[in-house]
Amino acid sequence: MDTPPRALITGATRRVGAEIARQLHTDHELLLHARHSHADAETLAAQFNALRAHSAQILTGELGDELARTRLADAVGTAPLDLLVFNASRYARSDLAAAPELRNAELRAFLEVNLVATWDLALRLRPLLVAAAHAHGDAAIVVILDIYAQRPLPGYEAYSISRAAGAMLVQALARAFGSAGIRVNGVAPGTVLWAEGAQRGETDAVPARGTALGHIGSPADVAQAVRYLASARYVTGSVLPVDGGRSTHL
Ligand SMILES: NC(=O)c1ccc[n+]([C@@H]2O[C@H](COP(=O)([O-])OP(=O)(O)OC[C@H]3O[C@@H](n4cnc5c(N)ncnc54)[C@H](OP(=O)(O)O)[C@@H]3O)[C@@H](O)[C@H]2O)c1
């Protein structure tokens, strides 16, 4: 391949997304998506471009907004896209006692960001993935999910529902896209980084002792799984837990 493969990563500029970007940058040209973290995006892109000229570009947009998604897909351009990593997510508590219109709007917001945006961008960008599969023999989508796609996280019902639907999206698109040479897989992290702000105390309640390994993971563990799924040419429709064996305790 003359030019490095191209990868788009959503929510790419901080925390887990930035680590995925760092690990993929070794052998990919990166499109770094940011919503609000513009300064972090500039810093990260500058680091990457200093290491290798023109190797990183910033794209922006609110994933919950259909028009913004259209603009984002347009900004990806027309060159083949080898890898699409859906890392951005909406994560917040549910208030089951809220007024019906509020709690319904809240569920819709979770579904829009964590499910519809993935569906929408995967389908909009499918022609670029097909072109990459033709040119390079393989193209891949990796969706970052959560161990709480399989069982609900108490207090985070809408989030958990959106993640469970995301796990089915992985399987459905893997089947729909497979004949075009596009693989679709998921990564389901356990706790790898404490949530920020209001969620911190709640996430701290997730016990490291609830894992087989006895400690929480790191963003690098998730990034390593993304790298594996990006290159595992006979793996599709799978969701890989990166949870220190937490499933053995639940
Ligand atoms: N941290 C963990 O231990 C853990 C555990 C299980 C699963 N996960 C999953 O792993 C992924 C990365 O985790 P993380 O903790 O690093 O995530 P995070 O910090 O909560 O969010 C990652 C990025 O998503 C972007 N984002 C959020 N809402 C958005 C929206 N409506 N439109 C566009 N972008 C939006 C934000 O970008 P801006 O900053 O640019 O606004 C944010 O920086 C997420 O999918 C998360 O659910 C994480």
Short mmCIF file of C-alpha atoms and ligand atoms in Angstrom, two decimals:
data_model
loop_
_atom_site.label_atom_id
_atom_site.label_comp_id
_atom_site.label_asym_id
_atom_site.label_seq_id
_atom_site.Cartn_x
_atom_site.Cartn_y
_atom_site.Cartn_z
CA MET A 1 0.00 0.00 0.00
CA ASP A 2 1.51 3.34 -1.04
CA THR A 3 -0.28 5.58 1.44
CA PRO A 4 -1.02 4.48 5.01
CA PRO A 5 -4.54 3.22 5.69
CA ARG A 6 -7.02 5.90 6.80
CA ALA A 7 -8.93 5.68 10.06
CA LEU A 8 -11.68 7.86 11.53
CA ILE A 9 -12.03 7.79 15.33
CA THR A 10 -14.96 9.50 17.04
CA GLY A 11 -14.37 11.22 20.37
CA ALA A 12 -10.69 10.82 19.58
CA THR A 13 -8.95 13.60 21.42
CA ARG A 14 -9.09 12.72 25.12
CA ARG A 15 -9.02 9.76 27.50
CA VAL A 16 -9.62 6.38 25.81
CA GLY A 17 -10.11 7.92 22.37
CA ALA A 18 -6.71 9.65 22.48
CA GLU A 19 -5.00 6.39 23.44
CA ILE A 20 -6.71 4.59 20.55
CA ALA A 21 -5.49 7.40 18.28
CA ARG A 22 -1.91 7.13 19.62
CA GLN A 23 -1.80 3.38 19.03
CA LEU A 24 -3.33 3.60 15.54
CA HIS A 25 -1.15 6.51 14.49
CA THR A 26 1.88 4.25 14.20
CA ASP A 27 0.50 2.85 10.95
CA HIS A 28 -2.59 4.92 10.05
CA GLU A 29 -3.43 8.34 8.76
CA LEU A 30 -5.97 9.67 11.26
CA LEU A 31 -9.18 11.65 11.10
CA LEU A 32 -9.69 12.76 14.71
CA HIS A 33 -13.27 13.60 15.57
CA ALA A 34 -13.96 16.01 18.44
CA ARG A 35 -17.16 17.61 19.71
CA HIS A 36 -16.19 20.14 22.41
CA SER A 37 -12.53 19.28 23.04
CA HIS A 38 -11.07 21.53 20.36
CA ALA A 39 -7.90 22.46 22.24
CA ASP A 40 -7.11 18.81 22.99
CA ALA A 41 -7.76 18.02 19.33
CA GLU A 42 -5.31 20.70 18.17
CA THR A 43 -2.64 19.49 20.59
CA LEU A 44 -2.99 15.84 19.61
CA ALA A 45 -3.08 16.55 15.87
CA ALA A 46 0.00 18.79 16.19
CA GLN A 47 1.87 15.97 18.00
CA PHE A 48 0.96 13.49 15.27
CA ASN A 49 1.79 15.87 12.42
CA ALA A 50 5.16 16.63 14.02
CA LEU A 51 5.91 12.91 14.03
CA ARG A 52 4.68 12.46 10.45
CA ALA A 53 3.59 15.35 8.24
CA HIS A 54 -0.09 15.42 7.21
CA SER A 55 -0.87 12.30 9.24
CA ALA A 56 -3.71 13.76 11.32
CA GLN A 57 -6.70 15.94 10.58
CA ILE A 58 -9.45 17.19 12.88
CA LEU A 59 -13.17 16.78 12.17
CA THR A 60 -15.85 18.16 14.46
CA GLY A 61 -19.52 17.70 15.17
CA GLU A 62 -22.29 16.78 17.58
CA LEU A 63 -23.10 13.14 16.90
CA GLY A 64 -26.64 13.52 18.18
CA ASP A 65 -27.45 15.96 15.38
CA GLU A 66 -28.30 14.58 11.95
CA LEU A 67 -27.17 17.67 10.05
CA ALA A 68 -23.85 17.68 11.91
CA ARG A 69 -23.40 14.02 11.02
CA THR A 70 -24.03 14.81 7.36
CA ARG A 71 -21.32 17.48 7.52
CA LEU A 72 -18.98 15.11 9.32
CA ALA A 73 -19.47 12.39 6.70
CA ASP A 74 -18.86 14.94 3.93
CA ALA A 75 -15.68 16.13 5.65
CA VAL A 76 -14.28 12.59 5.57
CA GLY A 77 -13.86 13.16 1.83
CA THR A 78 -13.83 10.62 -0.96
CA ALA A 79 -10.62 8.63 -0.39
CA PRO A 80 -10.97 5.02 0.81
CA LEU A 81 -11.55 4.65 4.54
CA ASP A 82 -9.95 1.53 6.04
CA LEU A 83 -11.10 1.81 9.63
CA LEU A 84 -13.97 3.46 11.45
CA VAL A 85 -13.80 3.47 15.26
CA PHE A 86 -16.90 4.58 17.15
CA ASN A 87 -15.46 5.60 20.50
CA ALA A 88 -17.56 8.66 21.46
CA SER A 89 -20.52 8.00 23.70
CA ARG A 90 -23.11 9.66 25.84
CA TYR A 91 -22.81 8.47 29.46
CA ALA A 92 -24.99 9.76 32.26
CA ARG A 93 -27.45 8.61 34.90
CA SER A 94 -31.09 7.97 34.14
CA ASP A 95 -33.78 9.59 36.25
CA LEU A 96 -36.66 7.15 36.19
CA ALA A 97 -38.69 9.52 38.39
CA ALA A 98 -38.43 12.43 35.95
CA ALA A 99 -41.49 13.69 34.10
CA PRO A 100 -42.47 11.34 31.26
CA GLU A 101 -41.53 13.78 28.51
CA LEU A 102 -38.11 14.33 30.11
CA ARG A 103 -37.28 10.68 30.59
CA ASN A 104 -38.52 9.84 27.07
CA ALA A 105 -36.37 12.63 25.64
CA GLU A 106 -33.45 11.31 27.66
CA LEU A 107 -33.76 7.80 26.21
CA ARG A 108 -34.03 9.26 22.69
CA ALA A 109 -30.86 11.28 23.31
CA PHE A 110 -28.96 8.14 24.35
CA LEU A 111 -30.21 6.22 21.34
CA GLU A 112 -29.37 9.08 18.98
CA VAL A 113 -25.73 9.38 20.10
CA ASN A 114 -24.89 5.78 21.04
CA LEU A 115 -26.91 3.97 18.37
CA VAL A 116 -28.38 6.07 15.55
CA ALA A 117 -25.14 8.01 14.97
CA THR A 118 -23.23 4.71 14.61
CA TRP A 119 -25.85 3.32 12.25
CA ASP A 120 -26.01 6.56 10.26
CA LEU A 121 -22.26 7.12 9.86
CA ALA A 122 -21.54 3.45 9.15
CA LEU A 123 -24.07 3.52 6.32
CA ARG A 124 -23.07 6.96 5.01
CA LEU A 125 -19.39 5.98 4.98
CA ARG A 126 -19.96 2.46 3.64
CA PRO A 127 -18.90 3.39 0.07
CA LEU A 128 -15.51 4.58 1.37
CA LEU A 129 -15.10 1.37 3.37
CA VAL A 130 -16.03 -0.68 0.30
CA ALA A 131 -13.39 1.23 -1.69
CA ALA A 132 -10.79 0.42 0.98
CA ALA A 133 -11.82 -3.25 0.98
CA HIS A 134 -11.39 -3.32 -2.81
CA ALA A 135 -8.07 -1.50 -2.72
CA HIS A 136 -6.51 -3.18 0.32
CA GLY A 137 -8.43 -6.43 0.77
CA ASP A 138 -10.00 -5.47 4.11
CA ALA A 139 -11.91 -2.71 5.88
CA ALA A 140 -13.21 -2.64 9.43
CA ILE A 141 -15.56 -0.95 11.83
CA VAL A 142 -14.94 -1.19 15.57
CA VAL A 143 -17.66 -0.02 17.96
CA ILE A 144 -16.65 0.64 21.57
CA LEU A 145 -19.49 -0.67 23.71
CA ASP A 146 -19.51 -1.60 27.41
CA ILE A 147 -19.88 -4.70 29.57
CA TYR A 148 -23.22 -3.11 30.47
CA ALA A 149 -24.51 -3.98 27.01
CA GLN A 150 -25.18 -7.41 28.48
CA ARG A 151 -26.66 -6.54 31.83
CA PRO A 152 -27.97 -3.23 33.16
CA LEU A 153 -25.87 -0.83 35.22
CA PRO A 154 -28.24 0.27 37.99
CA GLY A 155 -28.99 3.98 37.68
CA TYR A 156 -27.83 4.04 34.05
CA GLU A 157 -30.78 2.33 32.43
CA ALA A 158 -31.01 4.41 29.24
CA TYR A 159 -27.24 4.13 28.72
CA SER A 160 -27.36 0.33 29.18
CA ILE A 161 -30.30 0.02 26.76
CA SER A 162 -28.41 2.01 24.12
CA ARG A 163 -25.37 -0.25 24.57
CA ALA A 164 -27.42 -3.46 24.26
CA ALA A 165 -28.83 -2.16 20.98
CA GLY A 166 -25.29 -1.29 19.92
CA ALA A 167 -24.25 -4.92 20.40
CA MET A 168 -27.00 -6.03 18.03
CA LEU A 169 -25.95 -3.31 15.57
CA VAL A 170 -22.48 -4.89 15.48
CA GLN A 171 -23.93 -8.27 14.54
CA ALA A 172 -26.50 -6.89 12.09
CA LEU A 173 -23.98 -4.74 10.21
CA ALA A 174 -21.37 -7.51 10.27
CA ARG A 175 -23.85 -9.69 8.43
CA ALA A 176 -25.02 -6.93 6.07
CA PHE A 177 -21.51 -5.68 5.22
CA GLY A 178 -19.58 -8.96 5.21
CA SER A 179 -19.95 -9.74 1.51
CA ALA A 180 -18.46 -6.31 0.71
CA GLY A 181 -15.34 -7.21 2.70
CA ILE A 182 -16.15 -4.93 5.62
CA ARG A 183 -15.81 -6.46 9.09
CA VAL A 184 -17.77 -5.07 12.04
CA ASN A 185 -16.76 -5.83 15.63
CA GLY A 186 -17.16 -4.38 19.10
CA VAL A 187 -15.05 -3.92 22.20
CA ALA A 188 -16.79 -4.12 25.57
CA PRO A 189 -14.59 -2.53 28.23
CA GLY A 190 -15.06 -2.96 31.93
CA THR A 191 -13.77 -0.06 34.00
CA VAL A 192 -10.62 1.33 32.39
CA LEU A 193 -10.77 4.99 33.43
CA TRP A 194 -12.90 6.70 36.06
CA ALA A 195 -15.69 8.77 34.58
CA GLU A 196 -15.26 12.51 34.98
CA GLY A 197 -17.27 15.02 36.99
CA ALA A 198 -20.58 14.00 38.48
CA GLN A 199 -20.17 10.35 37.61
CA ARG A 200 -16.88 9.85 39.39
CA GLY A 201 -18.21 8.74 42.78
CA GLU A 202 -20.62 6.36 41.13
CA THR A 203 -18.02 4.71 38.94
CA ASP A 204 -15.71 4.33 41.92
CA ALA A 205 -18.32 1.97 43.33
CA VAL A 206 -17.45 -0.53 40.59
CA PRO A 207 -15.07 -2.81 42.51
CA ALA A 208 -11.74 -3.79 40.99
CA ARG A 209 -12.11 -6.92 43.12
CA GLY A 210 -15.08 -7.82 40.90
CA THR A 211 -12.62 -8.75 38.18
CA ALA A 212 -10.69 -12.00 37.89
CA LEU A 213 -7.45 -10.03 37.64
CA GLY A 214 -8.17 -7.87 40.70
CA HIS A 215 -7.56 -4.48 39.12
CA ILE A 216 -9.17 -2.11 36.66
CA GLY A 217 -7.88 -1.81 33.12
CA SER A 218 -6.37 1.09 31.22
CA PRO A 219 -7.14 2.97 27.99
CA ALA A 220 -4.19 1.13 26.44
CA ASP A 221 -5.99 -2.18 27.01
CA VAL A 222 -8.95 -0.94 24.96
CA ALA A 223 -6.69 0.49 22.26
CA GLN A 224 -4.86 -2.82 21.99
CA ALA A 225 -8.17 -4.61 21.39
CA VAL A 226 -9.10 -2.06 18.73
CA ARG A 227 -5.78 -2.65 16.99
CA TYR A 228 -6.36 -6.39 17.08
CA LEU A 229 -9.87 -6.12 15.62
CA ALA A 230 -8.65 -3.65 12.99
CA SER A 231 -6.30 -6.28 11.63
CA ALA A 232 -8.03 -9.61 12.42
CA ARG A 233 -9.12 -10.43 8.89
CA TYR A 234 -11.32 -13.42 9.73
CA VAL A 235 -13.08 -11.89 12.74
CA THR A 236 -16.43 -10.19 12.30
CA GLY A 237 -19.64 -9.89 14.33
CA SER A 238 -17.75 -10.30 17.60
CA VAL A 239 -17.80 -8.22 20.75
CA LEU A 240 -14.54 -8.64 22.65
CA PRO A 241 -14.77 -8.08 26.42
CA VAL A 242 -11.80 -6.13 27.82
CA ASP A 243 -12.84 -6.40 31.43
CA GLY A 244 -10.17 -8.25 33.40
CA GLY A 245 -12.48 -11.27 33.57
CA ARG A 246 -15.33 -9.39 35.18
CA SER A 247 -17.83 -11.69 33.49
CA THR A 248 -16.52 -14.52 35.66
CA HIS A 249 -17.78 -12.63 38.73
CA LEU A 250 -21.21 -11.50 37.55
N1 LIG B 1 -13.98 4.82 30.79
C1 LIG B 1 -14.33 3.55 31.03
O1 LIG B 1 -13.91 2.92 32.02
C2 LIG B 1 -15.28 2.87 30.08
C3 LIG B 1 -15.92 1.69 30.50
C4 LIG B 1 -16.76 1.04 29.62
C5 LIG B 1 -16.98 1.57 28.36
N2 LIG B 1 -16.35 2.73 27.99
C6 LIG B 1 -16.61 3.26 26.65
O2 LIG B 1 -15.35 3.53 26.04
C7 LIG B 1 -15.44 4.72 25.24
C8 LIG B 1 -14.39 5.73 25.71
O3 LIG B 1 -14.52 5.93 27.10
P1 LIG B 1 -14.20 7.36 27.77
O4 LIG B 1 -14.43 7.19 29.22
O5 LIG B 1 -12.90 7.85 27.27
O6 LIG B 1 -15.38 8.21 27.11
P2 LIG B 1 -15.83 9.72 27.48
O7 LIG B 1 -14.68 10.47 28.01
O8 LIG B 1 -17.07 9.64 28.32
O9 LIG B 1 -16.30 10.26 26.05
C9 LIG B 1 -15.42 10.22 24.93
C10 LIG B 1 -15.73 11.37 24.02
O10 LIG B 1 -17.04 11.24 23.47
C11 LIG B 1 -17.36 12.48 22.91
N3 LIG B 1 -18.82 12.67 22.93
C12 LIG B 1 -19.66 12.49 23.98
N4 LIG B 1 -20.91 12.80 23.61
C13 LIG B 1 -20.87 13.19 22.31
C14 LIG B 1 -21.81 13.64 21.37
N5 LIG B 1 -23.11 13.79 21.71
N6 LIG B 1 -21.40 13.98 20.12
C15 LIG B 1 -20.10 13.85 19.79
N7 LIG B 1 -19.15 13.43 20.63
C16 LIG B 1 -19.52 13.11 21.88
C17 LIG B 1 -16.67 13.55 23.75
O11 LIG B 1 -15.91 14.37 22.85
P3 LIG B 1 -15.54 15.91 23.22
O12 LIG B 1 -14.68 15.82 24.44
O13 LIG B 1 -14.82 16.39 22.00
O14 LIG B 1 -16.84 16.62 23.47
C18 LIG B 1 -15.77 12.73 24.69
O15 LIG B 1 -14.47 13.24 24.84
C19 LIG B 1 -16.87 5.21 25.38
O16 LIG B 1 -17.65 4.71 24.32
C20 LIG B 1 -17.31 4.60 26.70
O17 LIG B 1 -18.72 4.44 26.81
C21 LIG B 1 -15.51 3.39 28.81
#
